[in-house]
Amino acid sequence: MADTELHAKLDRILAGQAAQAKATAELETAVGALVQGVSGLVPLLGTQTEMLEQILRAATREPPGDMDLTRLLTGLLAALERIEAAVAALPAELRTAARGAA
């Protein structure tokens, strides 16, 4: 094999390695954004679980005379709606973070 052929082959190999390194870096960035977004879900899910537990407790016991069950349930509903909106917005935020990281 002539030197020029060998150099050309090595250049192609190096170019392929550079392209793979770039693709790997982009993938790592996207995965990092995804991990960050998913880790943001954990507190939301904990809050949602807590709200559901409060609803269950409120629905299964007689409220004390000074407790306004309607007000409590209305507040819980509002909190659940905020959580739902935050979770619904997450895919768009992840796409934006992934594009910004790329």
CSV table of N, CA and C in Angstrom, one decimal:
chain,number,residue,atom,x,y,z
A,1,MET,N,0.8,-1.2,0.0
A,1,MET,CA,0.0,0.0,0.0
A,1,MET,C,0.9,1.2,0.0
A,2,ALA,N,0.6,2.2,-0.9
A,2,ALA,CA,1.4,3.4,-1.0
A,2,ALA,C,1.1,4.3,0.2
A,3,ASP,N,2.1,5.1,0.5
A,3,ASP,CA,2.0,6.1,1.6
A,3,ASP,C,0.8,6.9,1.5
A,4,THR,N,0.5,7.4,0.3
A,4,THR,CA,-0.7,8.3,0.1
A,4,THR,C,-2.0,7.5,0.4
A,5,GLU,N,-2.1,6.3,0.0
A,5,GLU,CA,-3.3,5.5,0.3
A,5,GLU,C,-3.4,5.3,1.8
A,6,LEU,N,-2.3,5.0,2.5
A,6,LEU,CA,-2.2,4.8,3.9
A,6,LEU,C,-2.7,6.0,4.6
A,7,HIS,N,-2.1,7.2,4.2
A,7,HIS,CA,-2.5,8.4,4.9
A,7,HIS,C,-4.0,8.7,4.6
A,8,ALA,N,-4.5,8.5,3.5
A,8,ALA,CA,-5.9,8.7,3.2
A,8,ALA,C,-6.8,7.8,4.1
A,9,LYS,N,-6.4,6.6,4.2
A,9,LYS,CA,-7.1,5.7,5.0
A,9,LYS,C,-7.1,6.1,6.5
A,10,LEU,N,-6.0,6.5,7.0
A,10,LEU,CA,-5.8,7.0,8.4
A,10,LEU,C,-6.7,8.3,8.6
A,11,ASP,N,-6.7,9.2,7.6
A,11,ASP,CA,-7.5,10.4,7.6
A,11,ASP,C,-9.0,10.0,7.8
A,12,ARG,N,-9.4,9.0,7.0
A,12,ARG,CA,-10.8,8.6,7.1
A,12,ARG,C,-11.2,8.1,8.4
A,13,ILE,N,-10.2,7.3,9.0
A,13,ILE,CA,-10.4,6.7,10.3
A,13,ILE,C,-10.5,7.8,11.3
A,14,LEU,N,-9.6,8.7,11.3
A,14,LEU,CA,-9.6,9.8,12.2
A,14,LEU,C,-10.9,10.7,12.1
A,15,ALA,N,-11.3,10.9,10.9
A,15,ALA,CA,-12.5,11.7,10.7
A,15,ALA,C,-13.7,10.9,11.3
A,16,GLY,N,-13.7,9.6,11.1
A,16,GLY,CA,-14.8,8.8,11.7
A,16,GLY,C,-14.8,8.9,13.2
A,17,GLN,N,-13.6,8.8,13.8
A,17,GLN,CA,-13.5,8.9,15.2
A,17,GLN,C,-13.9,10.3,15.7
A,18,ALA,N,-13.6,11.3,15.0
A,18,ALA,CA,-14.0,12.6,15.4
A,18,ALA,C,-15.6,12.8,15.4
A,19,ALA,N,-16.2,12.2,14.3
A,19,ALA,CA,-17.6,12.3,14.2
A,19,ALA,C,-18.3,11.4,15.3
A,20,GLN,N,-17.7,10.3,15.6
A,20,GLN,CA,-18.2,9.5,16.7
A,20,GLN,C,-18.1,10.2,18.1
A,21,ALA,N,-17.0,10.9,18.3
A,21,ALA,CA,-16.8,11.6,19.5
A,21,ALA,C,-17.8,12.7,19.7
A,22,LYS,N,-18.0,13.4,18.5
A,22,LYS,CA,-19.0,14.5,18.6
A,22,LYS,C,-20.4,14.0,18.9
A,23,ALA,N,-20.8,12.9,18.2
A,23,ALA,CA,-22.1,12.3,18.4
A,23,ALA,C,-22.2,11.8,19.9
A,24,THR,N,-21.2,11.2,20.4
A,24,THR,CA,-21.2,10.8,21.8
A,24,THR,C,-21.4,11.9,22.8
A,25,ALA,N,-20.7,13.0,22.5
A,25,ALA,CA,-20.8,14.2,23.4
A,25,ALA,C,-22.2,14.8,23.3
A,26,GLU,N,-22.8,14.8,22.1
A,26,GLU,CA,-24.2,15.3,22.0
A,26,GLU,C,-25.1,14.4,22.7
A,27,LEU,N,-24.9,13.1,22.6
A,27,LEU,CA,-25.8,12.1,23.3
A,27,LEU,C,-25.6,12.3,24.8
A,28,GLU,N,-24.4,12.5,25.3
A,28,GLU,CA,-24.2,12.7,26.8
A,28,GLU,C,-24.9,13.9,27.2
A,29,THR,N,-24.9,15.0,26.4
A,29,THR,CA,-25.5,16.2,26.8
A,29,THR,C,-27.0,16.0,26.9
A,30,ALA,N,-27.6,15.3,25.9
A,30,ALA,CA,-29.0,15.1,25.8
A,30,ALA,C,-29.5,14.2,27.0
A,31,VAL,N,-28.7,13.2,27.3
A,31,VAL,CA,-29.0,12.3,28.4
A,31,VAL,C,-28.9,13.1,29.8
A,32,GLY,N,-27.9,14.0,29.9
A,32,GLY,CA,-27.8,14.8,31.1
A,32,GLY,C,-29.0,15.7,31.2
A,33,ALA,N,-29.5,16.3,30.1
A,33,ALA,CA,-30.7,17.1,30.2
A,33,ALA,C,-31.9,16.3,30.6
A,34,LEU,N,-32.0,15.1,30.1
A,34,LEU,CA,-33.1,14.2,30.4
A,34,LEU,C,-33.1,13.8,31.9
A,35,VAL,N,-31.9,13.4,32.3
A,35,VAL,CA,-31.8,13.1,33.8
A,35,VAL,C,-32.2,14.2,34.7
A,36,GLN,N,-31.7,15.4,34.3
A,36,GLN,CA,-32.1,16.6,35.1
A,36,GLN,C,-33.6,16.8,35.1
A,37,GLY,N,-34.2,16.6,33.9
A,37,GLY,CA,-35.7,16.8,33.9
A,37,GLY,C,-36.4,15.8,34.7
A,38,VAL,N,-36.0,14.5,34.5
A,38,VAL,CA,-36.6,13.4,35.3
A,38,VAL,C,-36.4,13.6,36.8
A,39,SER,N,-35.2,14.0,37.2
A,39,SER,CA,-35.0,14.2,38.6
A,39,SER,C,-35.9,15.3,39.1
A,40,GLY,N,-36.3,16.2,38.3
A,40,GLY,CA,-37.3,17.3,38.7
A,40,GLY,C,-38.7,16.7,39.0
A,41,LEU,N,-39.0,15.5,38.4
A,41,LEU,CA,-40.3,14.9,38.6
A,41,LEU,C,-40.4,14.3,39.9
A,42,VAL,N,-39.3,13.8,40.5
A,42,VAL,CA,-39.3,13.1,41.8
A,42,VAL,C,-40.0,14.0,42.9
A,43,PRO,N,-39.7,15.2,43.1
A,43,PRO,CA,-40.4,16.0,44.1
A,43,PRO,C,-41.8,16.2,43.7
A,44,LEU,N,-42.1,16.4,42.4
A,44,LEU,CA,-43.5,16.5,42.0
A,44,LEU,C,-44.3,15.3,42.4
A,45,LEU,N,-43.8,14.1,42.1
A,45,LEU,CA,-44.5,12.9,42.4
A,45,LEU,C,-44.7,12.7,43.9
A,46,GLY,N,-43.7,13.1,44.7
A,46,GLY,CA,-43.8,13.0,46.1
A,46,GLY,C,-44.9,14.0,46.6
A,47,THR,N,-45.0,15.2,46.1
A,47,THR,CA,-46.0,16.1,46.4
A,47,THR,C,-47.4,15.5,46.0
A,48,GLN,N,-47.5,15.0,44.9
A,48,GLN,CA,-48.7,14.4,44.4
A,48,GLN,C,-49.2,13.3,45.3
A,49,THR,N,-48.2,12.4,45.7
A,49,THR,CA,-48.5,11.3,46.6
A,49,THR,C,-49.0,11.8,47.9
A,50,GLU,N,-48.4,12.9,48.5
A,50,GLU,CA,-48.8,13.5,49.7
A,50,GLU,C,-50.2,14.0,49.6
A,51,MET,N,-50.5,14.7,48.5
A,51,MET,CA,-51.8,15.2,48.3
A,51,MET,C,-52.9,14.1,48.2
A,52,LEU,N,-52.6,13.1,47.5
A,52,LEU,CA,-53.5,12.0,47.5
A,52,LEU,C,-53.7,11.3,48.8
A,53,GLU,N,-52.7,11.2,49.6
A,53,GLU,CA,-52.8,10.7,51.0
A,53,GLU,C,-53.7,11.6,51.8
A,54,GLN,N,-53.6,12.9,51.7
A,54,GLN,CA,-54.4,13.8,52.4
A,54,GLN,C,-55.9,13.7,52.0
A,55,ILE,N,-56.1,13.5,50.7
A,55,ILE,CA,-57.5,13.3,50.2
A,55,ILE,C,-58.1,12.1,50.8
A,56,LEU,N,-57.3,11.0,50.8
A,56,LEU,CA,-57.8,9.7,51.3
A,56,LEU,C,-58.1,9.9,52.8
A,57,ARG,N,-57.2,10.5,53.6
A,57,ARG,CA,-57.5,10.8,55.0
A,57,ARG,C,-58.7,11.6,55.2
A,58,ALA,N,-58.8,12.7,54.4
A,58,ALA,CA,-60.0,13.6,54.5
A,58,ALA,C,-61.3,12.8,54.2
A,59,ALA,N,-61.2,11.9,53.2
A,59,ALA,CA,-62.4,11.3,52.8
A,59,ALA,C,-62.8,10.1,53.7
A,60,THR,N,-61.9,9.6,54.5
A,60,THR,CA,-62.2,8.5,55.3
A,60,THR,C,-62.4,8.8,56.8
A,61,ARG,N,-62.5,10.0,57.2
A,61,ARG,CA,-62.7,10.3,58.6
A,61,ARG,C,-63.7,11.5,58.7
A,62,GLU,N,-64.3,11.6,59.8
A,62,GLU,CA,-65.3,12.6,60.0
A,62,GLU,C,-64.4,13.9,60.4
A,63,PRO,N,-64.7,15.0,59.6
A,63,PRO,CA,-63.9,16.2,59.9
A,63,PRO,C,-64.3,16.8,61.3
A,64,PRO,N,-63.3,17.4,62.0
A,64,PRO,CA,-63.7,18.1,63.2
A,64,PRO,C,-64.6,19.3,62.8
A,65,GLY,N,-65.3,19.8,63.8
A,65,GLY,CA,-66.2,20.9,63.6
A,65,GLY,C,-65.6,22.1,63.0
A,66,ASP,N,-64.4,22.4,63.3
A,66,ASP,CA,-63.7,23.6,62.8
A,66,ASP,C,-63.0,23.4,61.4
A,67,MET,N,-63.1,22.2,60.8
A,67,MET,CA,-62.4,21.9,59.6
A,67,MET,C,-63.4,22.1,58.4
A,68,ASP,N,-63.0,22.9,57.5
A,68,ASP,CA,-63.8,23.0,56.3
A,68,ASP,C,-63.3,22.1,55.2
A,69,LEU,N,-64.0,20.9,55.0
A,69,LEU,CA,-63.6,19.9,54.1
A,69,LEU,C,-63.6,20.4,52.7
A,70,THR,N,-64.6,21.2,52.4
A,70,THR,CA,-64.7,21.8,51.0
A,70,THR,C,-63.5,22.6,50.7
A,71,ARG,N,-63.1,23.5,51.6
A,71,ARG,CA,-61.9,24.3,51.4
A,71,ARG,C,-60.6,23.5,51.3
A,72,LEU,N,-60.5,22.4,52.1
A,72,LEU,CA,-59.4,21.5,52.0
A,72,LEU,C,-59.3,20.8,50.7
A,73,LEU,N,-60.4,20.3,50.2
A,73,LEU,CA,-60.4,19.6,48.9
A,73,LEU,C,-60.2,20.5,47.8
A,74,THR,N,-60.7,21.7,47.9
A,74,THR,CA,-60.5,22.7,46.8
A,74,THR,C,-59.0,23.1,46.7
A,75,GLY,N,-58.4,23.2,47.9
A,75,GLY,CA,-56.9,23.5,47.9
A,75,GLY,C,-56.1,22.3,47.3
A,76,LEU,N,-56.5,21.1,47.7
A,76,LEU,CA,-55.8,20.0,47.1
A,76,LEU,C,-56.0,19.9,45.6
A,77,LEU,N,-57.2,20.1,45.1
A,77,LEU,CA,-57.4,20.1,43.7
A,77,LEU,C,-56.5,21.2,43.0
A,78,ALA,N,-56.4,22.3,43.5
A,78,ALA,CA,-55.6,23.4,42.9
A,78,ALA,C,-54.1,22.9,42.9
A,79,ALA,N,-53.7,22.3,44.0
A,79,ALA,CA,-52.3,21.8,44.0
A,79,ALA,C,-52.1,20.8,43.0
A,80,LEU,N,-53.0,19.8,42.9
A,80,LEU,CA,-52.9,18.8,41.8
A,80,LEU,C,-52.9,19.4,40.4
A,81,GLU,N,-53.7,20.4,40.2
A,81,GLU,CA,-53.7,21.0,38.9
A,81,GLU,C,-52.4,21.7,38.6
A,82,ARG,N,-51.7,22.3,39.6
A,82,ARG,CA,-50.4,22.9,39.4
A,82,ARG,C,-49.4,21.8,39.0
A,83,ILE,N,-49.5,20.7,39.7
A,83,ILE,CA,-48.5,19.6,39.5
A,83,ILE,C,-48.8,19.1,38.1
A,84,GLU,N,-50.0,18.9,37.7
A,84,GLU,CA,-50.3,18.4,36.3
A,84,GLU,C,-49.8,19.3,35.3
A,85,ALA,N,-49.9,20.6,35.5
A,85,ALA,CA,-49.4,21.6,34.5
A,85,ALA,C,-47.9,21.5,34.4
A,86,ALA,N,-47.2,21.4,35.6
A,86,ALA,CA,-45.8,21.3,35.6
A,86,ALA,C,-45.3,20.0,34.8
A,87,VAL,N,-46.0,18.9,35.1
A,87,VAL,CA,-45.6,17.7,34.4
A,87,VAL,C,-45.9,17.8,32.9
A,88,ALA,N,-47.0,18.4,32.5
A,88,ALA,CA,-47.4,18.6,31.1
A,88,ALA,C,-46.3,19.5,30.4
A,89,ALA,N,-45.7,20.4,31.1
A,89,ALA,CA,-44.7,21.3,30.5
A,89,ALA,C,-43.4,20.7,30.4
A,90,LEU,N,-43.1,19.6,31.1
A,90,LEU,CA,-41.8,19.0,31.1
A,90,LEU,C,-41.3,18.5,29.8
A,91,PRO,N,-42.0,17.8,28.9
A,91,PRO,CA,-41.5,17.4,27.6
A,91,PRO,C,-40.9,18.6,26.8
A,92,ALA,N,-41.6,19.7,26.8
A,92,ALA,CA,-41.2,20.9,26.0
A,92,ALA,C,-39.9,21.4,26.7
A,93,GLU,N,-39.8,21.5,28.0
A,93,GLU,CA,-38.6,22.0,28.7
A,93,GLU,C,-37.4,21.1,28.4
A,94,LEU,N,-37.7,19.7,28.4
A,94,LEU,CA,-36.6,18.8,28.1
A,94,LEU,C,-36.1,19.0,26.6
A,95,ARG,N,-37.0,19.2,25.7
A,95,ARG,CA,-36.6,19.4,24.3
A,95,ARG,C,-35.8,20.7,24.2
A,96,THR,N,-36.2,21.7,24.9
A,96,THR,CA,-35.5,23.0,24.9
A,96,THR,C,-34.1,22.8,25.5
A,97,ALA,N,-34.0,22.1,26.6
A,97,ALA,CA,-32.7,21.9,27.3
A,97,ALA,C,-31.8,21.1,26.4
A,98,ALA,N,-32.4,20.1,25.7
A,98,ALA,CA,-31.5,19.2,24.9
A,98,ALA,C,-31.0,20.0,23.7
A,99,ARG,N,-31.9,20.9,23.1
A,99,ARG,CA,-31.4,21.7,22.0
A,99,ARG,C,-30.3,22.7,22.4
A,100,GLY,N,-30.5,23.3,23.6
A,100,GLY,CA,-29.6,24.2,24.1
A,100,GLY,C,-28.2,23.6,24.5
A,101,ALA,N,-28.3,22.3,24.8
A,101,ALA,CA,-27.1,21.6,25.2
A,101,ALA,C,-26.3,21.1,23.9
A,102,ALA,N,-27.0,21.0,22.8
A,102,ALA,CA,-26.4,20.4,21.6
A,102,ALA,C,-25.6,21.4,20.9
